[in-house]
Coordinates of C-alpha atoms in Angstrom, one line a residue:
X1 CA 0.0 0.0 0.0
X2 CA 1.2 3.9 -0.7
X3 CA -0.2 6.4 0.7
X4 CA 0.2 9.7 -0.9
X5 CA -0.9 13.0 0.6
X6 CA -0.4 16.9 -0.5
X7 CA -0.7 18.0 3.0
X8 CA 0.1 21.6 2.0
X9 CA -3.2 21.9 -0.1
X10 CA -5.4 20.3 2.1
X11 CA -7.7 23.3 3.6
X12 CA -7.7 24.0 7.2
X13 CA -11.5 23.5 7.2
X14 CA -10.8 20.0 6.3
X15 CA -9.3 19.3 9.4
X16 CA -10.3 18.1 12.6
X17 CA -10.1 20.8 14.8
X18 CA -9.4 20.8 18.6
X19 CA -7.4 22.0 21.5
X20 CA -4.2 21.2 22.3
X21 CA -4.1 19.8 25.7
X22 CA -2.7 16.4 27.1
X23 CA -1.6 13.7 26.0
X24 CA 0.1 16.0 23.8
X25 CA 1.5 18.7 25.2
X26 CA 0.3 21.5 28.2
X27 CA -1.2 24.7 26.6
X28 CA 0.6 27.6 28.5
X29 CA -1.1 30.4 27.1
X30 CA -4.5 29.7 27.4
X31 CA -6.0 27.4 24.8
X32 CA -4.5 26.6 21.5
X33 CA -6.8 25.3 18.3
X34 CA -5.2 22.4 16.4
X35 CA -6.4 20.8 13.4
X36 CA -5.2 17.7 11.7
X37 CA -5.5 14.4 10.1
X38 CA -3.4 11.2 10.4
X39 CA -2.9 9.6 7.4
X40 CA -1.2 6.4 8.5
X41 CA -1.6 5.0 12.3
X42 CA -0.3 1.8 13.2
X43 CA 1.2 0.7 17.0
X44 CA 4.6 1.6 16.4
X45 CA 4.0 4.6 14.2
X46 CA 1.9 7.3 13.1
X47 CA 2.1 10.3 10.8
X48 CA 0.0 13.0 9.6
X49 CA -0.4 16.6 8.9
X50 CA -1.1 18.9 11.8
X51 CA -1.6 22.5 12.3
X52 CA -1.9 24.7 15.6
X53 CA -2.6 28.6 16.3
X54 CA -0.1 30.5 17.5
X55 CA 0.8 29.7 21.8
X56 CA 3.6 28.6 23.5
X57 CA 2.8 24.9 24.9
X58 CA 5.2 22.9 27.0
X59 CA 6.0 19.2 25.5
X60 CA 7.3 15.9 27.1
X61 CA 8.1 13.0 24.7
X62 CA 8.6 10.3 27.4
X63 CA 6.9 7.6 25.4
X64 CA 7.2 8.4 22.1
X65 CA 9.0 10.5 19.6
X66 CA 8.2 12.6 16.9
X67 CA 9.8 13.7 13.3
X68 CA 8.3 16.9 11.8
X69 CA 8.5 19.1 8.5
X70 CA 7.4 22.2 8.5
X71 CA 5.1 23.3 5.9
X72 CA 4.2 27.0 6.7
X73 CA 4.6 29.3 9.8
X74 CA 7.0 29.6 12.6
X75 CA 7.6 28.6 15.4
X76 CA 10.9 28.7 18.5
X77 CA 11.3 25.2 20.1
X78 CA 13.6 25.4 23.5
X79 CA 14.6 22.2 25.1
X80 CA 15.0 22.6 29.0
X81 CA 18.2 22.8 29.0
X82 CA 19.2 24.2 25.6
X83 CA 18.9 26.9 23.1
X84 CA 16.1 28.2 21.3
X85 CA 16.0 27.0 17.7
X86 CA 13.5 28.5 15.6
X87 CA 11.9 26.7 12.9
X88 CA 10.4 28.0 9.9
X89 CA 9.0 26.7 6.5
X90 CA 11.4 24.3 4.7
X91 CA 12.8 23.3 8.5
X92 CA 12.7 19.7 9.9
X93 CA 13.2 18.5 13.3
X94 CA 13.7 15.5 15.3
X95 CA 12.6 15.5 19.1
X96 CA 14.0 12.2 20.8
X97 CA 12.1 10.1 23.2
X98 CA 13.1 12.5 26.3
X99 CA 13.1 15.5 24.7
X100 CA 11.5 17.9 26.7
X101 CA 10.3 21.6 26.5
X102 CA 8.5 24.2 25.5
X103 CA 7.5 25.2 21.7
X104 CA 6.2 29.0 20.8
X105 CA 3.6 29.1 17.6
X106 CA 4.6 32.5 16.4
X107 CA 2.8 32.2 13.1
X108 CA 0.4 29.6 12.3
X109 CA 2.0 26.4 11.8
X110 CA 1.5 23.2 9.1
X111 CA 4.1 20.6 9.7
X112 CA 4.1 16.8 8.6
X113 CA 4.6 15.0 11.2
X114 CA 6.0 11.0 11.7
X115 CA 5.3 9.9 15.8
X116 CA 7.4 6.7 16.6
X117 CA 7.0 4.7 19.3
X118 CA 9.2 2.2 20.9
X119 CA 8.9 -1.5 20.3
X120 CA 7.6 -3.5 22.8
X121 CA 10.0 -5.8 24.9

């Protein structure tokens, strides 16, 4: 099976909209709107196309880790820890299982995004 997707063109309207809020990620402005859809979600893996309003939101992968692409907008990711490292359209990212911190939505954002999940022992 492929699965192909233009996440880019898909309208925002199209989207399932809600707010951010846990298991995610804790909203620390107030509440955020996110829309997305997953295209491909299996135990280990998941990936789709999502889309949040500007915030700042404060983001723990202890369980899982996540691989994004940037579509549109910007955003400032800061590890504890680290430095700020802004991220704009064209810009990928990894954050590790154990990455922790805190991302700012300065402009609407689009991303693709690729959630792993380690195997079971």
């Amino acid at each position: 099976m492929t699965i192909s997707f233009r996440a880019a063109d898909i309208p925002s309207s199209d989207l399932a909209e809600k707010p951010l809020g846990q298991p995610s990620a804790e909203p620390l402005t107030g509440e955020i709107l996110t829309r997305s859809q997953v295209f491909f979600d299996e135990p280990q893996i998941t990936s789709g196309t999502w889309e949040c309003e500007p915030g700042a939101s404060r983001w723990e992968f202890t369980t899982r880790g996540e691989v994004i692409y940037v579509l549109s907008g910007r955003m400032t990711v800061h590890e504890d820890g680290g430095e700020p490292v802004e991220l704009t359209a064209g810009s990928s990212c990894i954050f590790p299982i154990g990455w922790c911190g805190v991302w700012t939505v300065h402009e609407t954002l689009r991303k693709v995004f690729v959630v792993y999940r380690p195997t079971a022992s």
